[in-house]
Tab-separated table of C-alpha atoms in Angstrom:
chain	number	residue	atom	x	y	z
A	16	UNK	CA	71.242	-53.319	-10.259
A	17	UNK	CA	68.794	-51.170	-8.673
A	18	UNK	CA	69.331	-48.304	-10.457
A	19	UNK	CA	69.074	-50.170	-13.482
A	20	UNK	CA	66.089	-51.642	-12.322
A	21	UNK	CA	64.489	-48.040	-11.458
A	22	UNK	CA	65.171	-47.181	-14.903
A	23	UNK	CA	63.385	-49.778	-16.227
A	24	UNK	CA	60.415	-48.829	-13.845
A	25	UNK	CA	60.163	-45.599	-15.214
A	26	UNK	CA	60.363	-46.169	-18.693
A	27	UNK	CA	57.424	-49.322	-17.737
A	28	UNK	CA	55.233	-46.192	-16.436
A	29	UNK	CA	56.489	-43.526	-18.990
A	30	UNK	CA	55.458	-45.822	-21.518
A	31	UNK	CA	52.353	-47.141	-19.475
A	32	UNK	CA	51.062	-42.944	-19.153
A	33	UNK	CA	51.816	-42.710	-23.228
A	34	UNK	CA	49.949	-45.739	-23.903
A	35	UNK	CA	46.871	-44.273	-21.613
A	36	UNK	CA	47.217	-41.041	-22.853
A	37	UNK	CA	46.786	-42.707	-26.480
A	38	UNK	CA	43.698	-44.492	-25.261
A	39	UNK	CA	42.262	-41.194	-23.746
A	40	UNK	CA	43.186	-39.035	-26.752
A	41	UNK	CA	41.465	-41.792	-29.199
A	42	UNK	CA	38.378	-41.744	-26.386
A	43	UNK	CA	38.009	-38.182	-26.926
A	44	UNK	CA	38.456	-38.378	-30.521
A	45	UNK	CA	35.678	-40.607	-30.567
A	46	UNK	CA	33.008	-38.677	-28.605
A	47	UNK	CA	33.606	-35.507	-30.360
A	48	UNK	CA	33.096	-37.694	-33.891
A	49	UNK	CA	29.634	-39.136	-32.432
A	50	UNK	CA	28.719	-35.353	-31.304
A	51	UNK	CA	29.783	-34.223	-34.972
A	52	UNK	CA	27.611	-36.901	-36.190
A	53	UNK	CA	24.478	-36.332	-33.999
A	54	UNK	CA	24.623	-32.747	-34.640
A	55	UNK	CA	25.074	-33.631	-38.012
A	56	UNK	CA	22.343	-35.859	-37.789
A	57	UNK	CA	20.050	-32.880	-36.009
A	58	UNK	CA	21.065	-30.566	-39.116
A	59	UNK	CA	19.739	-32.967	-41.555
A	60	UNK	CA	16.505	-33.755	-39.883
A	61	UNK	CA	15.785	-29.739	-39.781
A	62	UNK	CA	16.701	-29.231	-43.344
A	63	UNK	CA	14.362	-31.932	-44.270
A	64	UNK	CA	11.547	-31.439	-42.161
A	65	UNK	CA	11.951	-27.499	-42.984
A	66	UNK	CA	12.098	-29.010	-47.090
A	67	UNK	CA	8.987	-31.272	-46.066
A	68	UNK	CA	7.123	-28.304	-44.396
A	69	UNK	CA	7.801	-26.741	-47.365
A	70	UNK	CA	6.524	-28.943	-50.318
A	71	UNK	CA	3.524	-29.409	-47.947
A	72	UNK	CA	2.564	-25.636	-48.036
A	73	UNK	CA	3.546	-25.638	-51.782
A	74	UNK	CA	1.193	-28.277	-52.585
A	75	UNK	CA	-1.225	-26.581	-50.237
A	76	UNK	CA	-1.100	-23.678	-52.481
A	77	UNK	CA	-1.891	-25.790	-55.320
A	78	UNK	CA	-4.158	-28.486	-54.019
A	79	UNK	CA	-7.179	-27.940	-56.340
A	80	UNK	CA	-4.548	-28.135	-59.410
A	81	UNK	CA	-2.954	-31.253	-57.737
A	82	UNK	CA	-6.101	-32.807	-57.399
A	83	UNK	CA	-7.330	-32.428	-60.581
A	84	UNK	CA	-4.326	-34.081	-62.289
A	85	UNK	CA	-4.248	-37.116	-59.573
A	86	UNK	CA	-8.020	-37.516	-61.172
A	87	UNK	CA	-7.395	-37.290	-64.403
A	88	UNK	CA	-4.313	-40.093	-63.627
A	89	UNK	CA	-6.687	-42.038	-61.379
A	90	UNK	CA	-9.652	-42.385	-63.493
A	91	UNK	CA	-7.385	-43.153	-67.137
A	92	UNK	CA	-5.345	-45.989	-64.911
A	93	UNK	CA	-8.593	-47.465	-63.520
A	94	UNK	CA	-10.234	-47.847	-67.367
A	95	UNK	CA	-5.853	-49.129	-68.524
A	96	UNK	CA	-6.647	-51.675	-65.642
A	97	UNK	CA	-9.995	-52.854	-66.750
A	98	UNK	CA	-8.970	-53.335	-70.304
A	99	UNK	CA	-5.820	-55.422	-69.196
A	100	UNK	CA	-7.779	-57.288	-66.966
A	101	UNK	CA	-10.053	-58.358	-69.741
A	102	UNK	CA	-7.439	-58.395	-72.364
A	103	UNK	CA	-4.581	-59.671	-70.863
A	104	UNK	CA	-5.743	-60.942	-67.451
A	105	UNK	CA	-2.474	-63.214	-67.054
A	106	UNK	CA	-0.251	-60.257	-66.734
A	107	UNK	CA	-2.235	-58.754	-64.129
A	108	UNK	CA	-0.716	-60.517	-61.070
A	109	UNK	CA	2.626	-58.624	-62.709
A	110	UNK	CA	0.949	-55.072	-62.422
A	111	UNK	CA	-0.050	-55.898	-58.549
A	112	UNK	CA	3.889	-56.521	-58.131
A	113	UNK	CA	4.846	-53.591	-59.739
A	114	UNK	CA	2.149	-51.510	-57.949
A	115	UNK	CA	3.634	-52.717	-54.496
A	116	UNK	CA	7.116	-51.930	-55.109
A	117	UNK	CA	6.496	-48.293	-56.217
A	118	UNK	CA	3.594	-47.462	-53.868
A	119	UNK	CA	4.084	-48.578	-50.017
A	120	UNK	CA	7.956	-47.913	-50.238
A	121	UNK	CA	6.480	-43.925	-50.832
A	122	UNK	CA	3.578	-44.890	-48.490
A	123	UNK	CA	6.326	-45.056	-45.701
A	124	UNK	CA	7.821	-42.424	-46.455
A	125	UNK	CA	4.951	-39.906	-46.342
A	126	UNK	CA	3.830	-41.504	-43.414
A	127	UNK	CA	6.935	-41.047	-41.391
A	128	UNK	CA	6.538	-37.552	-42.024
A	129	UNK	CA	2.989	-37.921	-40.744
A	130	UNK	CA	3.601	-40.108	-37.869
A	131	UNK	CA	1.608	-42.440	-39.060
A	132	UNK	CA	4.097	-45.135	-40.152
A	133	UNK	CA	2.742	-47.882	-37.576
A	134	UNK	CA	-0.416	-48.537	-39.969
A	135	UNK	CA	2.413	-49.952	-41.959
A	136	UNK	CA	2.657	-52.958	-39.539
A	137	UNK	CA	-0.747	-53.384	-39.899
A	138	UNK	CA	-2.476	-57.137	-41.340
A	139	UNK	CA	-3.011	-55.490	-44.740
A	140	UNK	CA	1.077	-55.381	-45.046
A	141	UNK	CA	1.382	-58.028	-43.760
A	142	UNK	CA	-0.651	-60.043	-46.188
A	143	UNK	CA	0.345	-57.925	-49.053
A	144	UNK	CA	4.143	-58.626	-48.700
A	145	UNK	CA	3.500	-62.420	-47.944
A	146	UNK	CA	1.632	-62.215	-51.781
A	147	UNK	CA	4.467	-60.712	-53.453
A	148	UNK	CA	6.609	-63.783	-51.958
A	149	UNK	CA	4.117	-66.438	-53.603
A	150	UNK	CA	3.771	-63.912	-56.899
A	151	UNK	CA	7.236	-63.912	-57.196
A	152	UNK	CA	9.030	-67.004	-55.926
A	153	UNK	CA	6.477	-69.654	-55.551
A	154	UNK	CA	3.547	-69.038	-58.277
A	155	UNK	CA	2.231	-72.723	-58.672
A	156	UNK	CA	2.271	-73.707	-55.422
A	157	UNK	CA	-1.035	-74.685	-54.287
A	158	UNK	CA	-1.262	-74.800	-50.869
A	159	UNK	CA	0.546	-71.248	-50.663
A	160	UNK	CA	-1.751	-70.220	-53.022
A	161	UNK	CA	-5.023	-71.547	-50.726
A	162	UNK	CA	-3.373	-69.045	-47.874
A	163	UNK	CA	-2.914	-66.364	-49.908
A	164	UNK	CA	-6.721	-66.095	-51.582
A	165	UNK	CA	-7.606	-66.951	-47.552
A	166	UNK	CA	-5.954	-63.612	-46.785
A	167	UNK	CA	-7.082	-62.037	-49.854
A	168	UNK	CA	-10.668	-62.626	-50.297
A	169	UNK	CA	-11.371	-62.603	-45.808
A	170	UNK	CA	-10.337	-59.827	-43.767
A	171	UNK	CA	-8.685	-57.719	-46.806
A	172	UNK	CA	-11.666	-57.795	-48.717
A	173	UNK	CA	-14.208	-57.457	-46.189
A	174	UNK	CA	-12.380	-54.396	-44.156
A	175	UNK	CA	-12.960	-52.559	-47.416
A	176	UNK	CA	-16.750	-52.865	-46.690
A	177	UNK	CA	-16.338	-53.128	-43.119
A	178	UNK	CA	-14.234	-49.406	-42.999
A	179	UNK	CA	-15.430	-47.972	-45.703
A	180	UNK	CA	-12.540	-47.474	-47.921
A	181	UNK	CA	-13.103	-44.441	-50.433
A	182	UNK	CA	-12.537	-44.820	-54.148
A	183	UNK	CA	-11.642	-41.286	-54.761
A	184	UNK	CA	-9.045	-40.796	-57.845
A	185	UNK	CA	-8.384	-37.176	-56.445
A	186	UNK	CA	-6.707	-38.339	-53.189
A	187	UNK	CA	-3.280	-40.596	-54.211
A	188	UNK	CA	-3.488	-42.077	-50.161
A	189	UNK	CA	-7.081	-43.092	-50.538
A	190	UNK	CA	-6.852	-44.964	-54.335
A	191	UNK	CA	-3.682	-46.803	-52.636
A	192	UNK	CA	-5.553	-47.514	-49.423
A	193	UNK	CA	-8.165	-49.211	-51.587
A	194	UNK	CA	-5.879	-50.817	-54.295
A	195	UNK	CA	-3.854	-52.096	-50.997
A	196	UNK	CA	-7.355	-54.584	-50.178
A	197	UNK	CA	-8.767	-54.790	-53.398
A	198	UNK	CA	-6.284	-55.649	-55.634
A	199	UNK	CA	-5.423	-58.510	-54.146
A	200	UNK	CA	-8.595	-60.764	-54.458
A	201	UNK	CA	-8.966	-59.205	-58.125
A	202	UNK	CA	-4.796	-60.959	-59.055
A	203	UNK	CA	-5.647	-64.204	-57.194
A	204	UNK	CA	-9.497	-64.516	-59.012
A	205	UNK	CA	-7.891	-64.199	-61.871
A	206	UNK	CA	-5.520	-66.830	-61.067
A	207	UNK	CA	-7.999	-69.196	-60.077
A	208	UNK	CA	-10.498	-68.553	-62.879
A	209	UNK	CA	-9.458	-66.877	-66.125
A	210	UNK	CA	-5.256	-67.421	-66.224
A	211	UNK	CA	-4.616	-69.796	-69.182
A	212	UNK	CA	-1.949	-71.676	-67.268
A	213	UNK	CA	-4.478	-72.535	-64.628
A	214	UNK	CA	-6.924	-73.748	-67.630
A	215	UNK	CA	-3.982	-75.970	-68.265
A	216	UNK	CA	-3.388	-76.962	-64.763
A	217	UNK	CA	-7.203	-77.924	-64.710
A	218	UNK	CA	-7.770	-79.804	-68.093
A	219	UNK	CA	-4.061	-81.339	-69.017
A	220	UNK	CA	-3.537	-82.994	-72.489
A	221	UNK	CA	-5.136	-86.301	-72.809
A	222	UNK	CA	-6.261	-86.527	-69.254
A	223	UNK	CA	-9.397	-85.693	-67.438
A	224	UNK	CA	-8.427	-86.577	-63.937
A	225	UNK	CA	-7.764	-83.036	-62.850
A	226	UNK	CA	-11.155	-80.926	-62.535
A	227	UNK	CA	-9.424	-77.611	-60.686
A	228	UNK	CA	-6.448	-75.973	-59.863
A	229	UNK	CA	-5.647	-75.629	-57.049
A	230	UNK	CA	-6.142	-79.569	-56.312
A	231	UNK	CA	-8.401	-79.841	-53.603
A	232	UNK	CA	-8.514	-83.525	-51.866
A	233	UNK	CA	-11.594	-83.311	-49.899
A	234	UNK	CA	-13.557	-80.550	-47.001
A	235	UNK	CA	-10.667	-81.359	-44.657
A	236	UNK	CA	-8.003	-80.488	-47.185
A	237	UNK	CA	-10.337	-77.365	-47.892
A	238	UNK	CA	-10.621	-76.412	-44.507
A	239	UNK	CA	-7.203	-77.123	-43.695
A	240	UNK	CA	-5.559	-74.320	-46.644
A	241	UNK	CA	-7.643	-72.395	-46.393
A	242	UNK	CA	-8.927	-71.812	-43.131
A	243	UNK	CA	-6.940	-73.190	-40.232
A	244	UNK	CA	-3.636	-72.564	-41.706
A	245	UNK	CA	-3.986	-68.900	-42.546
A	246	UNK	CA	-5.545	-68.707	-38.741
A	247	UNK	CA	-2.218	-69.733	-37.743
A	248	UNK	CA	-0.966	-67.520	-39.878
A	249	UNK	CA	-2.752	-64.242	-38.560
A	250	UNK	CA	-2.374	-65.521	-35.240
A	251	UNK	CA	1.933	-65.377	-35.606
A	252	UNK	CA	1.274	-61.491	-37.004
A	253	UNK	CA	-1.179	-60.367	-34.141
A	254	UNK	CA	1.596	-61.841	-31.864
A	255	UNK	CA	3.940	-60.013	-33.403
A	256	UNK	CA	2.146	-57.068	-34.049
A	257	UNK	CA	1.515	-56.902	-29.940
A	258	UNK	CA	5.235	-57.502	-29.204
A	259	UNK	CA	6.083	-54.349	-31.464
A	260	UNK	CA	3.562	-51.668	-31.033
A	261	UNK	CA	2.368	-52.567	-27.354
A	262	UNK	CA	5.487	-53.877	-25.830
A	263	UNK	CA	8.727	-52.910	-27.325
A	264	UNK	CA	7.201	-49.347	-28.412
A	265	UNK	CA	4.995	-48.956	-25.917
A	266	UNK	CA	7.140	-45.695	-24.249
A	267	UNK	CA	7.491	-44.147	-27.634
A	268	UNK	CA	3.946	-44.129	-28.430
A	269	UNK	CA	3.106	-42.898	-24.595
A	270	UNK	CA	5.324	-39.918	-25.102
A	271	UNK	CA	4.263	-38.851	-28.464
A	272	UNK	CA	0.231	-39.343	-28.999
A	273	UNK	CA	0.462	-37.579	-32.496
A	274	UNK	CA	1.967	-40.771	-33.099
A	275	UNK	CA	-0.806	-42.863	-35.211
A	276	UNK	CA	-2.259	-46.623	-34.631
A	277	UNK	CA	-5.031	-48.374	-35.806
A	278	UNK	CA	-6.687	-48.879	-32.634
A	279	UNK	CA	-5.905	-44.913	-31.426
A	280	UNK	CA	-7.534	-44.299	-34.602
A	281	UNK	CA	-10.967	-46.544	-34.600
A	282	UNK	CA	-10.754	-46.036	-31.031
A	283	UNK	CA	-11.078	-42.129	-31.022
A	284	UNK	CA	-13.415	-42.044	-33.978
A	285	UNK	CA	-15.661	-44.577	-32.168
A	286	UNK	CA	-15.605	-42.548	-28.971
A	287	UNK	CA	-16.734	-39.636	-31.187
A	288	UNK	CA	-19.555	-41.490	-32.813
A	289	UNK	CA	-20.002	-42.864	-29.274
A	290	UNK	CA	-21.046	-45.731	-31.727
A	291	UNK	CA	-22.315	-49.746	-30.514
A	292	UNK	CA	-18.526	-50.887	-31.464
A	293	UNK	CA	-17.083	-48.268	-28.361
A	294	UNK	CA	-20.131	-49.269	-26.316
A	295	UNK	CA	-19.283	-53.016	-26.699
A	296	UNK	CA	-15.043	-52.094	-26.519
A	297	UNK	CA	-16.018	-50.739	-22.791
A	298	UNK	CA	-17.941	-54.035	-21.831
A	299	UNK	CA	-14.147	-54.901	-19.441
A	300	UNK	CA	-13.720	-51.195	-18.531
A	301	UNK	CA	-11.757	-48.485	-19.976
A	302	UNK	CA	-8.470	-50.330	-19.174
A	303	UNK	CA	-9.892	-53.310	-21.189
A	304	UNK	CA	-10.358	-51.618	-24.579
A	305	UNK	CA	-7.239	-52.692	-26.260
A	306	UNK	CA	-8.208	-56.597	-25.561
A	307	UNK	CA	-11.527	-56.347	-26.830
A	308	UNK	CA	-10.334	-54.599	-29.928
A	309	UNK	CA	-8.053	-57.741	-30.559
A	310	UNK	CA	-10.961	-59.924	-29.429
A	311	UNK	CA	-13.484	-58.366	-31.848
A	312	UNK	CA	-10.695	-58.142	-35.089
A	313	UNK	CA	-9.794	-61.886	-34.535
A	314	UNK	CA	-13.768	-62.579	-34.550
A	315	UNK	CA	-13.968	-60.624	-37.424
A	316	UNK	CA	-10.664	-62.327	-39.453
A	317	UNK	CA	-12.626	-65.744	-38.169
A	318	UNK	CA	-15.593	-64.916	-40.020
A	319	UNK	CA	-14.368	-63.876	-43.129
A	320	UNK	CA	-11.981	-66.539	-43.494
A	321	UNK	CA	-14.803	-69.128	-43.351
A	322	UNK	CA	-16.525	-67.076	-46.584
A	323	UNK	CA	-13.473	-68.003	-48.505
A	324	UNK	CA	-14.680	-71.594	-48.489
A	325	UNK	CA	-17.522	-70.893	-50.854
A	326	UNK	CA	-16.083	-68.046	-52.421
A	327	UNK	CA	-13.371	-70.238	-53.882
A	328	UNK	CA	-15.656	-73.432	-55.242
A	329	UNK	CA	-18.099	-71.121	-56.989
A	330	UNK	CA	-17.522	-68.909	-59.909
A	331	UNK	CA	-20.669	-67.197	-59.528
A	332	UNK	CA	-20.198	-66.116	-56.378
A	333	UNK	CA	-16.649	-65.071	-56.329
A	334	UNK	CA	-18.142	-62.799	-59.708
A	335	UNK	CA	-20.617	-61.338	-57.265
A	336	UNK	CA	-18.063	-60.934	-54.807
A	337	UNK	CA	-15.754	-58.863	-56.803
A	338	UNK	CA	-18.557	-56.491	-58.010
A	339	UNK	CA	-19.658	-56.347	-54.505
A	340	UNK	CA	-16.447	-54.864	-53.517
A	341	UNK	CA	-15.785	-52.460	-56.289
A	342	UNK	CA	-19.391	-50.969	-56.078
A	343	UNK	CA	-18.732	-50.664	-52.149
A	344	UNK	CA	-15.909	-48.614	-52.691
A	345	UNK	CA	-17.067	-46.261	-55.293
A	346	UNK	CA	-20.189	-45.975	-53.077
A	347	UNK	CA	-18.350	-44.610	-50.313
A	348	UNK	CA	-16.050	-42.728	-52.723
A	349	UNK	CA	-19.461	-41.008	-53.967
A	350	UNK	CA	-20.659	-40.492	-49.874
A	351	UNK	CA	-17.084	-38.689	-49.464
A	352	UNK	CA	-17.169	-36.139	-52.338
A	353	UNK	CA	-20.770	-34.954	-51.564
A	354	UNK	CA	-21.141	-35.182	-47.973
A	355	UNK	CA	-17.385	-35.143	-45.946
A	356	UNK	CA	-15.527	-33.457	-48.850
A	357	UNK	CA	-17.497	-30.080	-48.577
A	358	UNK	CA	-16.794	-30.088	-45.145
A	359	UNK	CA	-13.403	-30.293	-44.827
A	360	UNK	CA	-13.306	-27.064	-47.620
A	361	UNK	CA	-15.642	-24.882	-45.161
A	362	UNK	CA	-13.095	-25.765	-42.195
A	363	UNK	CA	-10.054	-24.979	-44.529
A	364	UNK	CA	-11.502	-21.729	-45.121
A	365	UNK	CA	-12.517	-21.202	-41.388
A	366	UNK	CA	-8.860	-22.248	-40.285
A	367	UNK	CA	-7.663	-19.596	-42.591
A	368	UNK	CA	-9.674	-16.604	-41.734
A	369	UNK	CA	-8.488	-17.347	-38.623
A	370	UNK	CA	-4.757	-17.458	-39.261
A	371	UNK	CA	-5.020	-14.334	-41.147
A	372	UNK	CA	-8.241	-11.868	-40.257
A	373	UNK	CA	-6.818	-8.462	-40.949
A	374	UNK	CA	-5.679	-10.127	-44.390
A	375	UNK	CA	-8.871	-10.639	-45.458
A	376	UNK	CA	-10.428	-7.718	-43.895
A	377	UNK	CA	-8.016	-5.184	-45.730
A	378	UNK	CA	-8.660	-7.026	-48.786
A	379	UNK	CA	-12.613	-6.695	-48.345
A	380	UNK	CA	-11.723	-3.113	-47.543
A	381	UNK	CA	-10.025	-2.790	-50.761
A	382	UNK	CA	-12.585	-4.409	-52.957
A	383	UNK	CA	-15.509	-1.869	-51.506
A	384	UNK	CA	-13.579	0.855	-51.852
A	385	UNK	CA	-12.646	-0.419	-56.329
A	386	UNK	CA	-16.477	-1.025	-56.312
A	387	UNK	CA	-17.058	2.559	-54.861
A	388	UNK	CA	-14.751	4.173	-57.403
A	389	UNK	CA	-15.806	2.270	-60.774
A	390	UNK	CA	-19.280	3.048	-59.299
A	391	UNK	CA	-18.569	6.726	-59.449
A	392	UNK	CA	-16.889	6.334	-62.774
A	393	UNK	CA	-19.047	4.931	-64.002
A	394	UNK	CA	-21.523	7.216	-62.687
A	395	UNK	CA	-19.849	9.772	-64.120
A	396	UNK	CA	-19.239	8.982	-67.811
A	397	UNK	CA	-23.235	8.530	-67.898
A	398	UNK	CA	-23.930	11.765	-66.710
């Protein structure tokens, strides 16, 4: 018997080591796989940064060319807009869909690249994705509607006065930076004043009860849609937008400052303006600045929401409003292109003179010495 049972002890642990030995083998297996795949990973991340550097110096080579066509693209969608906005002003919450889904997908992409892809979690997103859900799924509901145009025509609209977005059609980032806060409060005016199903929803057949769409009750039910809800609203994304960028990414913006934000960005061309809005940032101290930038942008989202109010009971002054912000941006377009636009050529050139002196000297060199020669020949042939 205890033979037999020794047997049985060793096959136990024979069978015990195989079964450990599997376990370790399949272990090993494992880790080499996820080194494969991280190298892997590594390989692919070269190869398209490398492909990304390269497009970028292509289209560096080429930028006046570019540039022209993205004008001549810009300026013949612009007048297509206008005349389907007068024409067909229905199908223009359609185009704003359309333009969403094509453009801020690429947006991200490009600005991954750039390391700039936390403007993406910005309140203009934000806003902009929670209009494609009404667009799309919920189109006649009213009090959606009120929280959308709140959004729209407040801090969307105003920031493009307020941070002087550019209207330039030879720069694709700066048309979509504009069309990203200005589209917006064109689709929902168009909604509330010149869409024939709203005319419909205002005047229905053999009734007169109904004066405007949306319905509004009373100032309380005004206030309520489009005011204090959409407060509530912003207040959830600044929440949000706190928990993501200053808590849960905090490290990963610390160890990478090429890393872009809206506030590093105001907050560094402020301190080189060493303008009233980074005086009034430092009233707390240094330490401090992040707060008051969140203090002064809900003041500001505060204020414009309250405009909204008689924005959306008068025609005449949503009208103004819209021209107001169209001639804004084209005014700063017109300020880039003749004063910052020149600018950025002379350091272009400066940056590469520097990168490449004795290129430019031996070609100076060489065009003296073809002037010298045709000179003689020339010289020559007259004598």
């Amino acid at each position: 018997m205890s033979s037999n049972e020794e047997t049985m002890e060793d096959m136990n642990e024979d069978s015990f080591q195989k079964v450990k030995q599997k376990i370790v083998d399949r272990s090993k297996k494992v880790a080499q796989t996820k080194e494969l795949l991280s190298k892997q990973a590594v390989q692919t991340k070269e190869i398209l940064s490398k492909q990304a550097v390269k497009i970028a110096k292509q289209a560096e080579e080429h930028e006046r060319f570019i540039n022209k066509v993205t004008h001549l693209l810009g300026v013949l969608a612009f007048g297509a807009f206008c005349y389907l906005l007068g024409a067909r002003p229905q199908d223009i919450p359609y185009v704003y869909c359309l333009f969403y889904v094509i453009f801020v997908p690429l947006r991200w992409i490009y600005y991954r690249f750039m390391k700039w892809h936390y403007y993406l979690l910005d309140f203009c997103y934000y806003a902009n994705t929670i209009f494609l859900i009404d667009l799309l799924l919920y189109p006649r509901n009213e009090k959606f509607f009120m929280v959308c145009f709140s959004f729209a025509e407040g801090p969307l609209a105003w920031a493009l006065i307020v941070w002087r977005c550019s209207l330039v059609f030879s720069s694709v980032d700066k048309i979509v930076s504009v069309l990203i806060h200005l589209l917006p409060g064109i689709v929902f005016f168009t909604i509330r004043w010149w869409d024939p199903a709203t005319f419909a929803a205002m005047h229905p057949e053999g009734t007169s009860q109904r004066a405007s769409w949306p319905y509004v009750e009373g100032n309380s039910y005004l206030w309520t849609w489009l005011f204090l809800v959409p407060l509530v609203g912003y207040t959830l994304w600044q929440a949000l937008y706190f928990l993501i960028v200053n808590v849960l990414r905090r490290q990963r913006l610390l160890r990478d400052p090429e890393v872009m934000t809206s506030y590093r960005e105001l907050s560094k061309k402020a301190q080189k303006a060493n303008n009233i809005w980074w005086r009034l940032s430092g009233l707390l101290g240094d330490e401090n600045r992040l707060l008051m930038y969140i203090v002064f942008q809900g003041l500001f989202t505060v204020a414009t929401m309250a405009l909204t109010v008689p924005i959306f009971l008068s025609y005449k002054l949503h009208v103004i409003f819209q021209i107001l912000k169209v001639s804004a941006t084209v005014w700063y377009g017109g300020s880039f292109l003749l004063e910052v636009m020149p600018r950025q050529v002379i350091l272009k050139e400066k940056k590469k003179l520097e990168m490449h002196p004795i290129t430019q000297q031996d070609q100076s060199s060489s065009v003296t010495k073809n002037t010298a020669m045709m000179n003689n020949s020339t010289g020559t042939g007259q004598s």
